[in-house]
Coordinates of C-alpha atoms in Angstrom, one line a residue:
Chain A
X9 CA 39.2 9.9 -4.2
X10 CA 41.2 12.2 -2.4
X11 CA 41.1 10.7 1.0
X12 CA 41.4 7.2 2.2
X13 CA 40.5 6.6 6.2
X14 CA 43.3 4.9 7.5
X15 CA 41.4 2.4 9.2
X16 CA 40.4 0.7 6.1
X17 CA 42.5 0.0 3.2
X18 CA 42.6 1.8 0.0
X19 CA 42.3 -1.9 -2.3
X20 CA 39.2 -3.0 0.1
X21 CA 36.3 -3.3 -1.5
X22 CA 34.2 -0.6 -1.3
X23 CA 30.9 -0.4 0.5
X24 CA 28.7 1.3 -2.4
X25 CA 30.4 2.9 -5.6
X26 CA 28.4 5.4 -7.7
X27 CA 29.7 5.9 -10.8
X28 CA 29.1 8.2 -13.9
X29 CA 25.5 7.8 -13.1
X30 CA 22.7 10.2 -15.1
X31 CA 18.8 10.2 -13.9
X32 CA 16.1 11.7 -16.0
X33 CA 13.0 12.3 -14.7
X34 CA 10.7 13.6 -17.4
X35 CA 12.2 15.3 -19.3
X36 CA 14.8 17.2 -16.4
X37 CA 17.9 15.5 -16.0
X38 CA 18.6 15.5 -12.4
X39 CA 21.6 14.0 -12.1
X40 CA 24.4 14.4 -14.4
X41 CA 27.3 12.0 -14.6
X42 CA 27.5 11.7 -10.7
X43 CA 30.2 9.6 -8.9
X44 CA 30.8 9.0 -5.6
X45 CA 32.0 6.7 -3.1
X46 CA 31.3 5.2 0.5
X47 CA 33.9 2.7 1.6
X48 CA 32.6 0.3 4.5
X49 CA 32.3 1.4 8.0
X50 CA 31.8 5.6 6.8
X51 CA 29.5 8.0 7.2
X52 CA 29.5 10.4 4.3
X53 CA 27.3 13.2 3.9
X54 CA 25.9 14.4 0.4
X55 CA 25.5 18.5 0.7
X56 CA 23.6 20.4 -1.5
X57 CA 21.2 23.1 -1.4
X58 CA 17.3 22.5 -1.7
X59 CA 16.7 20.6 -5.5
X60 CA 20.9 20.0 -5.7
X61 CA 19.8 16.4 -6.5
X62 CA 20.5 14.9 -3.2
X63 CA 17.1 13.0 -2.9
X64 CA 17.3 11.8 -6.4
X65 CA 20.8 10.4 -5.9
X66 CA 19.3 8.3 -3.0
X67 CA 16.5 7.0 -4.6
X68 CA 18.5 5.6 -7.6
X69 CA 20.7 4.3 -5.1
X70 CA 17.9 2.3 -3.5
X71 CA 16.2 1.5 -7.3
X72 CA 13.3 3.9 -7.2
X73 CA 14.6 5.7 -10.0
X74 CA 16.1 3.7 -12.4
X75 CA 19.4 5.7 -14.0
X76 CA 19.6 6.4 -18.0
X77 CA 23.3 5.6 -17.4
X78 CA 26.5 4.3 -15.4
X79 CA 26.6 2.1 -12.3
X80 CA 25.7 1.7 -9.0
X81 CA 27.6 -1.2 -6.8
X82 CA 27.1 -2.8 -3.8
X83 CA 30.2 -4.7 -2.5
X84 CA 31.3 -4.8 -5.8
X85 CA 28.0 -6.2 -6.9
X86 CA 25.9 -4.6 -9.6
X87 CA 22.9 -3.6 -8.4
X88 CA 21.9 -0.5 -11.3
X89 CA 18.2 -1.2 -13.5
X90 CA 17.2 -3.9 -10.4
X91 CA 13.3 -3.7 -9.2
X92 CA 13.7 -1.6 -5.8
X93 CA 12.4 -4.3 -3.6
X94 CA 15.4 -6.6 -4.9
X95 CA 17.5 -4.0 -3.7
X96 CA 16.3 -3.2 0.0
X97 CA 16.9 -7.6 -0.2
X98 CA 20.3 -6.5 -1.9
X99 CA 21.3 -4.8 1.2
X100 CA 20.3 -1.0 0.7
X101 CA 18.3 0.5 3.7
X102 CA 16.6 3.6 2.8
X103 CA 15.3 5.9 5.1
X104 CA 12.9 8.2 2.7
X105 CA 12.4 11.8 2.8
X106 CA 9.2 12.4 4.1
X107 CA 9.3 9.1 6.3
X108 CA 7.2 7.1 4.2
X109 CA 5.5 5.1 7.4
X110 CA 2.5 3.4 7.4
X111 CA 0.0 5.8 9.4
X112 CA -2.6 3.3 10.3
X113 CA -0.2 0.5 11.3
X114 CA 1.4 -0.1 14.4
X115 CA 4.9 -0.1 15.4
X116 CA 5.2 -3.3 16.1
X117 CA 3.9 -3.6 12.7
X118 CA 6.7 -1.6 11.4
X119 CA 9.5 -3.4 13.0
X120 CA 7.5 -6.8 11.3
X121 CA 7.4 -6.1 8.2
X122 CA 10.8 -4.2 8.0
X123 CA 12.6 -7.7 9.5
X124 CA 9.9 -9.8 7.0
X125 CA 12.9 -10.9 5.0
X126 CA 15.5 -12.2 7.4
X127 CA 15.0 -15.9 9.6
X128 CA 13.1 -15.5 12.9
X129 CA 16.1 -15.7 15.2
X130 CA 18.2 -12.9 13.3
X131 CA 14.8 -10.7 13.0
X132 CA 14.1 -11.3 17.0
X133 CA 18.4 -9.9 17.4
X134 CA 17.9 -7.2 15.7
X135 CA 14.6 -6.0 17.1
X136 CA 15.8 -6.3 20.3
X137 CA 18.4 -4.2 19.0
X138 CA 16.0 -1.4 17.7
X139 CA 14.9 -1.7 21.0
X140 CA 18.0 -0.7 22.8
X141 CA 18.8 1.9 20.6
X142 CA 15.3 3.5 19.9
X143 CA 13.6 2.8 23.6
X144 CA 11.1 5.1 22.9
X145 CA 9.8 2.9 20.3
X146 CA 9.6 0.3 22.8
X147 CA 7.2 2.4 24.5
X148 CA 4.9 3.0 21.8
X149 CA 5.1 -0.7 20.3
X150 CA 1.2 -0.7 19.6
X151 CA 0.7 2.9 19.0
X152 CA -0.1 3.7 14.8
X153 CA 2.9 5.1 13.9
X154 CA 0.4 8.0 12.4
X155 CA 0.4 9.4 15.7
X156 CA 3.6 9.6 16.9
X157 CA 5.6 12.4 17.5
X158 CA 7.9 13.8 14.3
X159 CA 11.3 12.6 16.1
X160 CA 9.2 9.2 17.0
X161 CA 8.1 9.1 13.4
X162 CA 12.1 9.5 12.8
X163 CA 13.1 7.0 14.6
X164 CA 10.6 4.4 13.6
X165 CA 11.8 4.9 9.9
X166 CA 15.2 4.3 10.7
X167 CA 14.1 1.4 12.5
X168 CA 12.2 0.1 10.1
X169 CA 15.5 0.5 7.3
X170 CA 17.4 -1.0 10.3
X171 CA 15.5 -3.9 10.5
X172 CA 16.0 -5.3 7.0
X173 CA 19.7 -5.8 8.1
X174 CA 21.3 -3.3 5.8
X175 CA 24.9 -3.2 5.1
X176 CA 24.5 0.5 3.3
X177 CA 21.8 2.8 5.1
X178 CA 20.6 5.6 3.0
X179 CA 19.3 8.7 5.2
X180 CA 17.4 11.6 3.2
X181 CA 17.6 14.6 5.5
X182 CA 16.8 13.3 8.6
X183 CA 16.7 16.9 9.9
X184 CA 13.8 18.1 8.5
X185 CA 11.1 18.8 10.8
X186 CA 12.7 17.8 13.9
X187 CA 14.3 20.3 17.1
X188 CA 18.0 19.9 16.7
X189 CA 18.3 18.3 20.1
X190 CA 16.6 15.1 18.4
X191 CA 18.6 15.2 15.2
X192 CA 21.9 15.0 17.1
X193 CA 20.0 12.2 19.3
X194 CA 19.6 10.0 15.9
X195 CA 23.4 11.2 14.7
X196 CA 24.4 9.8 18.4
X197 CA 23.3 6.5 16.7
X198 CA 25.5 6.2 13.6
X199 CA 28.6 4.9 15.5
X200 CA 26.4 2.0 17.0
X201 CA 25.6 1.3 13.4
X202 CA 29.5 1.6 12.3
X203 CA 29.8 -1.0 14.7
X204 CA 27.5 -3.2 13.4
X205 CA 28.9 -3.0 10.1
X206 CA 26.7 -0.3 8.7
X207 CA 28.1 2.1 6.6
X208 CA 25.9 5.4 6.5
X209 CA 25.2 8.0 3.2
X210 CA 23.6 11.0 4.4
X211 CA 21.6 13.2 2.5
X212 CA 21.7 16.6 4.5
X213 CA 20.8 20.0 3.7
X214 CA 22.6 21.7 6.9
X215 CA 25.9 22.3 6.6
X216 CA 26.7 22.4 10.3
X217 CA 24.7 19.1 11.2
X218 CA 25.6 17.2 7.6
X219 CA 29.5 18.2 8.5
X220 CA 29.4 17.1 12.4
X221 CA 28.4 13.6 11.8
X222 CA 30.3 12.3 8.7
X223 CA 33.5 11.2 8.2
X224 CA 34.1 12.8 4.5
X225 CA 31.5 14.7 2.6
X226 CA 30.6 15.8 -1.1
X227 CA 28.8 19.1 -2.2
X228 CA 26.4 18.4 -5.0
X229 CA 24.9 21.0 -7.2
X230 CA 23.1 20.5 -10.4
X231 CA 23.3 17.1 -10.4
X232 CA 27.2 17.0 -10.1
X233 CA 29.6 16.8 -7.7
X234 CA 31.7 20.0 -7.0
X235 CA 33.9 19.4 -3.9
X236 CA 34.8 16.7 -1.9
X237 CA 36.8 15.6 1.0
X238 CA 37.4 15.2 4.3
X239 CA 34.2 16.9 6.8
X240 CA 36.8 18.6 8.9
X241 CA 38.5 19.9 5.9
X242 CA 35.2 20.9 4.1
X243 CA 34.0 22.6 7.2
X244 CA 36.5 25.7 7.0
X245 CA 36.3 25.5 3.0
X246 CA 34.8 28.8 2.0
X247 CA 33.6 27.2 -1.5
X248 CA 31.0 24.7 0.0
X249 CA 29.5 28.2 1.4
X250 CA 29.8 29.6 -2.2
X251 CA 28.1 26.8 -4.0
X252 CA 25.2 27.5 -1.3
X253 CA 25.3 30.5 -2.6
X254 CA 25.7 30.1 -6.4
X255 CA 28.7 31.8 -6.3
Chain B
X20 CA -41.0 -6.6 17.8
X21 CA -41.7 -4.8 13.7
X22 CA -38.9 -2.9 15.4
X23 CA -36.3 -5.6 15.8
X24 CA -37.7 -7.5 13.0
X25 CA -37.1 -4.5 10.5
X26 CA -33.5 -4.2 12.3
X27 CA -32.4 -8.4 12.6
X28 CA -33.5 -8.1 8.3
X29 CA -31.4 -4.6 7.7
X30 CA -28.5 -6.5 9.6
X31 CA -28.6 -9.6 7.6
X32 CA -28.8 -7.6 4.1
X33 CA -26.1 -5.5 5.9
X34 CA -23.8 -8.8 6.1
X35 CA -24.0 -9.3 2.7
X36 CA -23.5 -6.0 1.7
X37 CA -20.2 -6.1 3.7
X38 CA -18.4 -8.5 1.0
X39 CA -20.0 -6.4 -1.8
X40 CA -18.1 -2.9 -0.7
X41 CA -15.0 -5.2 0.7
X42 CA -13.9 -6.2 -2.3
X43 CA -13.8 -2.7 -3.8
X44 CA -12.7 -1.3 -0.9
X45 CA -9.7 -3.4 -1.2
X46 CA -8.8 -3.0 -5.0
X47 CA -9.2 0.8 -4.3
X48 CA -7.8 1.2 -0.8
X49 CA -3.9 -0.6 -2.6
X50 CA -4.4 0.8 -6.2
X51 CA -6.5 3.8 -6.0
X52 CA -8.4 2.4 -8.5
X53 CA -12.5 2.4 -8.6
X54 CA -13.3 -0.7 -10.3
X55 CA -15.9 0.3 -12.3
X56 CA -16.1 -3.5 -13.5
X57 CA -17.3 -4.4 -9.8
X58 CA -20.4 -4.8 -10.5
X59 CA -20.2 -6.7 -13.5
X60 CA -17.7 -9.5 -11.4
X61 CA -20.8 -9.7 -9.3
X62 CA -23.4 -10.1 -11.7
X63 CA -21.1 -12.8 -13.9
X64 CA -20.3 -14.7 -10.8
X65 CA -24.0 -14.6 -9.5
X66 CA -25.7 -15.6 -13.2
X67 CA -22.7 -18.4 -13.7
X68 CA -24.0 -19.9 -10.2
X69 CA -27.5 -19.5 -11.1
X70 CA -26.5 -21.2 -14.8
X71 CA -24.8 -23.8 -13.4
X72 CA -27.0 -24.9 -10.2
X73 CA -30.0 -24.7 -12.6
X74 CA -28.4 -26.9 -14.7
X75 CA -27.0 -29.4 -12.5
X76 CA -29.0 -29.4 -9.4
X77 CA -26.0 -28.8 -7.5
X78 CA -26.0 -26.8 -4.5
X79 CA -25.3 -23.4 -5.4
X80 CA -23.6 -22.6 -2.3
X81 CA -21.3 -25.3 -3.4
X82 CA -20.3 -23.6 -6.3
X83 CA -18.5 -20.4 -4.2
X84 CA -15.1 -22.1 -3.9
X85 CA -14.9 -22.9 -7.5
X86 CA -16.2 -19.4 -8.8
X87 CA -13.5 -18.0 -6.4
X88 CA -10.6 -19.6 -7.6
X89 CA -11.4 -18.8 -11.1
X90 CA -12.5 -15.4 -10.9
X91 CA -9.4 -14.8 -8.8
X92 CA -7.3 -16.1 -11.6
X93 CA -9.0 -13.9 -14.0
X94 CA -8.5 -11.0 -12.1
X95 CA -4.7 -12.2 -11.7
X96 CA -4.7 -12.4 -15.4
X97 CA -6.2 -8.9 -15.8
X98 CA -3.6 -6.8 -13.8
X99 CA -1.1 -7.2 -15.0
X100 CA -2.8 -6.4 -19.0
X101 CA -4.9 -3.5 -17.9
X102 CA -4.4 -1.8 -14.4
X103 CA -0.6 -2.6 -14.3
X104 CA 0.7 -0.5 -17.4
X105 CA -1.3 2.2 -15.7
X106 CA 0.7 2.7 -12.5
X107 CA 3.1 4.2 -14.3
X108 CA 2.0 7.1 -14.8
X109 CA 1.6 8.2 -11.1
X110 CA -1.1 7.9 -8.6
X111 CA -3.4 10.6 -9.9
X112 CA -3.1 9.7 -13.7
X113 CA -3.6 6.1 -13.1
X114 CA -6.7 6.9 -10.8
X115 CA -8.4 8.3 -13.8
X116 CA -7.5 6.1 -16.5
X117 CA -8.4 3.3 -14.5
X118 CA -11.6 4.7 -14.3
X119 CA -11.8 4.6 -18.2
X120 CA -10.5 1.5 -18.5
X121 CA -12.4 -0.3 -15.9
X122 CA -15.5 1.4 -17.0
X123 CA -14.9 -0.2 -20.5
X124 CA -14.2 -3.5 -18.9
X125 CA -17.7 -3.3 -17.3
X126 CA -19.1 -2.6 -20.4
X127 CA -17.7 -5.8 -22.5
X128 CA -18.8 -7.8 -19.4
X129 CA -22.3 -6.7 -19.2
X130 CA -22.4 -7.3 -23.0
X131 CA -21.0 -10.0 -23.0
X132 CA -23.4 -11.5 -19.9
X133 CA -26.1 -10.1 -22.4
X134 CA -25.4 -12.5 -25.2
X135 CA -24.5 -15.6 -22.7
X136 CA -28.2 -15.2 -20.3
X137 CA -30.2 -12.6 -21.7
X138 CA -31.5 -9.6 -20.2
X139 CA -34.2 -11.7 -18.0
X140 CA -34.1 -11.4 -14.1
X141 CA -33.2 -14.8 -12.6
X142 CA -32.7 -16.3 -9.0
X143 CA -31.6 -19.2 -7.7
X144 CA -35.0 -21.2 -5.9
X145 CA -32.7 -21.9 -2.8
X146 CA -33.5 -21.6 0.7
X147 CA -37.1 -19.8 0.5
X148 CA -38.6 -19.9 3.5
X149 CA -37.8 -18.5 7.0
X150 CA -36.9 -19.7 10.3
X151 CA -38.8 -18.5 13.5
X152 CA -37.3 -17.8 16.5
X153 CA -38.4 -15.9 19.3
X154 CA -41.2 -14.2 17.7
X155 CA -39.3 -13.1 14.5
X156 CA -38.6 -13.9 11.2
X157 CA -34.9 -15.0 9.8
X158 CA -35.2 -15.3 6.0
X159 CA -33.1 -19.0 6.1
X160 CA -31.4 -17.5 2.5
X161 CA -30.4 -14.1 4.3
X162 CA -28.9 -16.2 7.4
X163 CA -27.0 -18.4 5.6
X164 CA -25.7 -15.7 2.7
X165 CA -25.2 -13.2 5.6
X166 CA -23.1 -15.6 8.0
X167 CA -21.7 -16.6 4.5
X168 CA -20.7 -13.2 3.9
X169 CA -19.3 -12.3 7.5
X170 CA -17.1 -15.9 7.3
X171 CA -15.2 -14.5 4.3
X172 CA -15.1 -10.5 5.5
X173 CA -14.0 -12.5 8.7
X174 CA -11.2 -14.4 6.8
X175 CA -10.0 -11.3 5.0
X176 CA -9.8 -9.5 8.4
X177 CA -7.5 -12.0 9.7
X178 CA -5.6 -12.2 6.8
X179 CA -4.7 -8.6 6.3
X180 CA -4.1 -8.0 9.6
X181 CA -2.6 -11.3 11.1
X182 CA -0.7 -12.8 7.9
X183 CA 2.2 -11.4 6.6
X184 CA 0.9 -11.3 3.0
X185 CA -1.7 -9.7 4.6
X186 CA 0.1 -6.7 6.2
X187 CA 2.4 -5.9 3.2
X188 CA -0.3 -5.2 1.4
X189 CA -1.9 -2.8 4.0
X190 CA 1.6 -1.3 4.1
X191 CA 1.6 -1.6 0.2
X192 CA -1.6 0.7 0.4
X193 CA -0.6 3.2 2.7
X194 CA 2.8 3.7 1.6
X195 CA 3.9 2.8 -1.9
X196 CA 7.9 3.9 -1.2
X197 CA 7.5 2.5 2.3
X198 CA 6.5 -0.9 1.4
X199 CA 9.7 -1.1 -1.4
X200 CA 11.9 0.1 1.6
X201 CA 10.6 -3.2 3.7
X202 CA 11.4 -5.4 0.7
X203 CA 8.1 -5.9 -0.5
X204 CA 7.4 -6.2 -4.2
X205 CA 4.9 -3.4 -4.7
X206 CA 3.7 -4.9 -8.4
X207 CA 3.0 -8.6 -6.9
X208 CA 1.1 -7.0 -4.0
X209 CA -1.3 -4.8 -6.7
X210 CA -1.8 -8.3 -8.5
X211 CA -3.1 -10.0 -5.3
X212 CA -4.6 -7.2 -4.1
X213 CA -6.8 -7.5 -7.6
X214 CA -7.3 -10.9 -8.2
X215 CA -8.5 -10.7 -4.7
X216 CA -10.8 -8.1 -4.7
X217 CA -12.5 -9.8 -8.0
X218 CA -12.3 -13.1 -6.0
X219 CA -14.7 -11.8 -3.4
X220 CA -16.8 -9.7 -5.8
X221 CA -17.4 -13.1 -7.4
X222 CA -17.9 -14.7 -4.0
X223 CA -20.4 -11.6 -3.5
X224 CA -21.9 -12.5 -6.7
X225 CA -22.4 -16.2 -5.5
X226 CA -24.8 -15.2 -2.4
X227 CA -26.8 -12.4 -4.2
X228 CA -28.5 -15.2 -6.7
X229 CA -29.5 -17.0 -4.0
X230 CA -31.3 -13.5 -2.0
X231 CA -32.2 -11.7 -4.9
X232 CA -32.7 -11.9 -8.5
X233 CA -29.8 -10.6 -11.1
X234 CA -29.5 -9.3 -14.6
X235 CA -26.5 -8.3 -16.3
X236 CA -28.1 -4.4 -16.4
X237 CA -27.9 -4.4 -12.9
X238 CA -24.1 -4.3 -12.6
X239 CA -24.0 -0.9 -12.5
X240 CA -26.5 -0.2 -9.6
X241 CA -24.3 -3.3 -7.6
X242 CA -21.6 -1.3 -8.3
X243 CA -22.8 2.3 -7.1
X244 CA -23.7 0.5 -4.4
X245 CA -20.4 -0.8 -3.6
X246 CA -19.2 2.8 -4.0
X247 CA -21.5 4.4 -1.4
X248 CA -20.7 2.0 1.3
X249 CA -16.9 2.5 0.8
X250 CA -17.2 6.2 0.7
X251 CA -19.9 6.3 3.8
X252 CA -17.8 3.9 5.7
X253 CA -13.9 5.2 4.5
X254 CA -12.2 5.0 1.9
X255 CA -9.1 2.0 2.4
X256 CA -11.1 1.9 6.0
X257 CA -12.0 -2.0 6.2
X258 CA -14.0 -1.4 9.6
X259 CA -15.6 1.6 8.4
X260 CA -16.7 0.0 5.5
X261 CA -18.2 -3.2 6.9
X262 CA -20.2 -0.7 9.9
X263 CA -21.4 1.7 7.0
X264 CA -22.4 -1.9 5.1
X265 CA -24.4 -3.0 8.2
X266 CA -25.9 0.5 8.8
X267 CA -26.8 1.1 4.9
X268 CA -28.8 -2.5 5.6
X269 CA -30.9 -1.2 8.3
X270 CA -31.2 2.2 6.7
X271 CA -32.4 0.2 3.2
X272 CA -35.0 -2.2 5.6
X273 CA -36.6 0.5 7.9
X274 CA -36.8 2.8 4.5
X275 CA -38.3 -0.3 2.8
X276 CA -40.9 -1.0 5.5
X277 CA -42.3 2.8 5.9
X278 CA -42.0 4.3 2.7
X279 CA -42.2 1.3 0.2
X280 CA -40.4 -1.5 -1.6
X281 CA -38.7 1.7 -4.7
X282 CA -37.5 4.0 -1.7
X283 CA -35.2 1.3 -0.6
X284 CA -33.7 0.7 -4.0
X285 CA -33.2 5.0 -4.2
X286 CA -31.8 5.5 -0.7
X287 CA -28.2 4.4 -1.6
X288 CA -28.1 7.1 -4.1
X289 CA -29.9 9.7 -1.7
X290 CA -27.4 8.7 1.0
X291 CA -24.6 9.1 -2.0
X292 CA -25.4 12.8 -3.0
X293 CA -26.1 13.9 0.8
X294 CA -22.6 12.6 1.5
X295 CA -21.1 14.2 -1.4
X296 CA -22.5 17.4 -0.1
X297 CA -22.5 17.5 3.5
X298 CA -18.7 15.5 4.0
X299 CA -16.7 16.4 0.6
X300 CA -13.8 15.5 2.4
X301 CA -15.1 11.5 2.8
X302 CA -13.9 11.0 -0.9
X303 CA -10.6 11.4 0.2
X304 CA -8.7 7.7 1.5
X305 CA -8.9 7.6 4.9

């Protein structure tokens, strides 16, 4: 790794470590010996243009793909080849592309069954703390989540990752679909989470918004990682631009 | 009075034919699978009771929590062998095989229902006569099936909607990735989801005896049946389903009354093809 945030140390364990990792799905191999790592407390963006193998990446993370090879650890536990569900208990929130909500089940309903796992007094703490943060959702507590606005419908899924008390939260492009006004509203959120002890890999498309709310970055293209490195440093690099580009 | 009397029977069948389409409706609306094998739980369940209450003199009514537990472990036990392996292959694959493979399931049942009680019609002599109350009739064995029927549709409301097995499998059915992302084991929830849904076809099976009589060759019809309600009231719709149960009752008893005892028995399949032709888009999960 090229660049350690001073406010954590370089020999602490690391939040989530991916490491040589391959996925196949058919017979495509999507991702292709990819490493990468969050330390605890980041935000770090995965760039990559559309089909770059940003959405894969997450899902193996979260155990929805299992990977052919190499290793995927949580706090220094090994969480790789794990049924999915064992790994949202593991501590892996995923916020899905495409949302994933329940359309005919109510936000209430949501926040339930995404807090199902943890002991009534720490589920009431953090849904009050959903609350807080989301207070639109408050407003909308018994409203089917299938008819909610697209930033609601945002929200709620982030809510819903939020509320299994994650200690990694996987977002995969929460942009899409949403006015940029609303996107940087659920970016204004991620250092509430660093507070809490969430560290944050984001999957994001757009340069500008992927770059404005992470600490450090990597490009991915063709299942690989190209470049990495601090977002501020990234941000005047003319070769993310060029892999964009396929340059 | 024909008037109510014609709608109080269509509303009692109706009941009944809630925890028929229920129980399909269930198995579909979390697998996308058409149990094709539907009818044949019914028509095992229902010739077991009538076997067994013959035989012993027991109350057949009495026999419903037995039949239920087993049935749901044999559905418990089937998953996982034939429907699991299935999901694999991705929701539209596995919609179609299951097809196949549930349709072959029916078929070993049915033959198999063949060898054990013949291909006779039987019924279970219980509850034959009718109460009278306000001027109308109440068949006693349509009451008691129906308010039967509406305790355990009743039960699996509450369940699904106020238990938290209950919800995760709603979730489970709407969202597949969504459910994983709450921590819920999508595989156990497709193995309740089944052994339940056989459970209540069984259940199902247990009341129709006692109304009206069964053959293992009328699987098939129960199941078509099943089908129409569940695509008339909504696919993965639970209300839906039980109003297009209660209204495909009334439809079945004023049809029955005016046109003739074989009219009823075709109007399901009438209703079936107008459906398929006027609302293509019904077919789809709600």
């Amino acid at each position: 790794m090229s660049e350690v945030d001073p406010r954590w140390g370089a020999d602490a364990v690391p939040a989530l470590v991916v490491e040589n990792v391959t996925t196949r799905i058919g017979p495509l191999t999507i991702l292709d010996g990819l490493s990468l790592e969050l330390r605890a407390g980041e935000v770090v963006t995965v760039l990559g243009a559309n089909g770059a193998g940003k959405t894969t990446l997450l899902r193996t993370i979260a155990g929805l793909y299992p990977p052919r090879q190499g290793h995927i650890r949580l706090f220094g536990e090994s969480i790789e080849g794990r049924p999915a569900h064992e790994i949202t208990r593991a501590g892996i929130g995923h916020v899905p592309s495409g949302r994933e909500l329940f359309p005919r089940l109510s936000v209430a309903d949501h926040l339930e069954l995404g807090g199902r796992l943890s002991p009534p007094a720490r589920r009431a703490e953090l849904r009050a703390r959903m609350l807080a943060m989301f207070p639109v959702l408050g407003r909308r507590l018994g409203q089917r989540a299938g008819t909610l606005s697209g930033g609601e419908q945002q929200m709620l899924a982030i809510a819903r990752a939020l509320m299994t008390d994650p200690r990694v939260l996987l977002l995969d492009e929460p942009s899409t679909g949403l006015a940029p006004k609303i996107v940087l509203s659920v970016f204004q959120t991620f250092p509430m989470l660093r507070e809490q002890g969430v560290s944050i890999l984001l999957a994001e498309q757009s340069l500008t918004l992927g770059l404005t709310a992470a600490d450090r970055a990597y490009v991915v293209d063709q299942g690989r990682i190209v470049l990495s490195g601090a977002a501020a440093q990234l941000a005047e690099d003319h070769r993310v631009v060029d892999t964009y580009l396929g340059r | 009075m024909l008037a109510l009397q014609i709608l109080v029977n269509g509303l009692l069948l109706g009941g009944l034919y809630v925890l028929i389409a229920q129980s399909l409706n269930l198995i579909f609306g979390v697998m996308g699978v058409v149990n094709l094998a539907h009818g044949a739980f019914i028509v095992v369940a229902g010739l077991f009771t009538y076997w067994f209450a013959s035989s012993t003199g027991i109350n057949p009514l009495a026999v419903l929590p037995f039949v239920f537990i087993v049935m749901a472990l044999v559905g418990a036990g089937l998953q996982p062998l034939l429907i699991e392996p299935l999901m694999k292959m991705g929701r539209s694959k596995a919609e179609l095989l299951s097809l196949m493979v549930t349709f072959g399931l029916d078929y070993v049942l049915v033959e198999l229902a063949l060898q054990v009680w013949g291909s006779s019609f039987v019924s279970v002599p219980y509850l034959q006569s009718s109460w009278k109350l306000a001027g109308l009739d109440f068949s006693q064995a349509l009451v008691v099936t129906g308010m039967f029927a509406a305790l355990v549709s009743a039960l699996l409301y509450w369940w699904l909607n106020r238990t938290d097995s209950g919800k995760s499998l709603l979730a489970a059915s709407q969202s597949e990735t969504g459910a994983i992302c709450c921590g819920i084991d999508v595989k156990r929830v497709r193995m309740l989801a089944f052994a339940l849904g056989v459970a209540l076809a069984a259940a199902a099976g247990v009341l129709v005896i006692i109304v009206e009589a069964l053959a293992p060759q009328t699987a098939d019809d129960l199941t078509l049946l099943a089908f129409v309600i569940i695509a008339l009231g909504g696919l993965g719709s639970y209300v839906g389903v039980a109003v297009a149960a209660l209204l495909l009752g009334v439809a079945q008893s004023i049809t029955g009354y005016f046109v003739g005892g074989n009219a009823e028995y075709v109007l399901p399949y009438v209703l079936l093809i107008l459906v398929m032709v006027a609302l293509p888009g019904r077919f789809r999960r709600a």
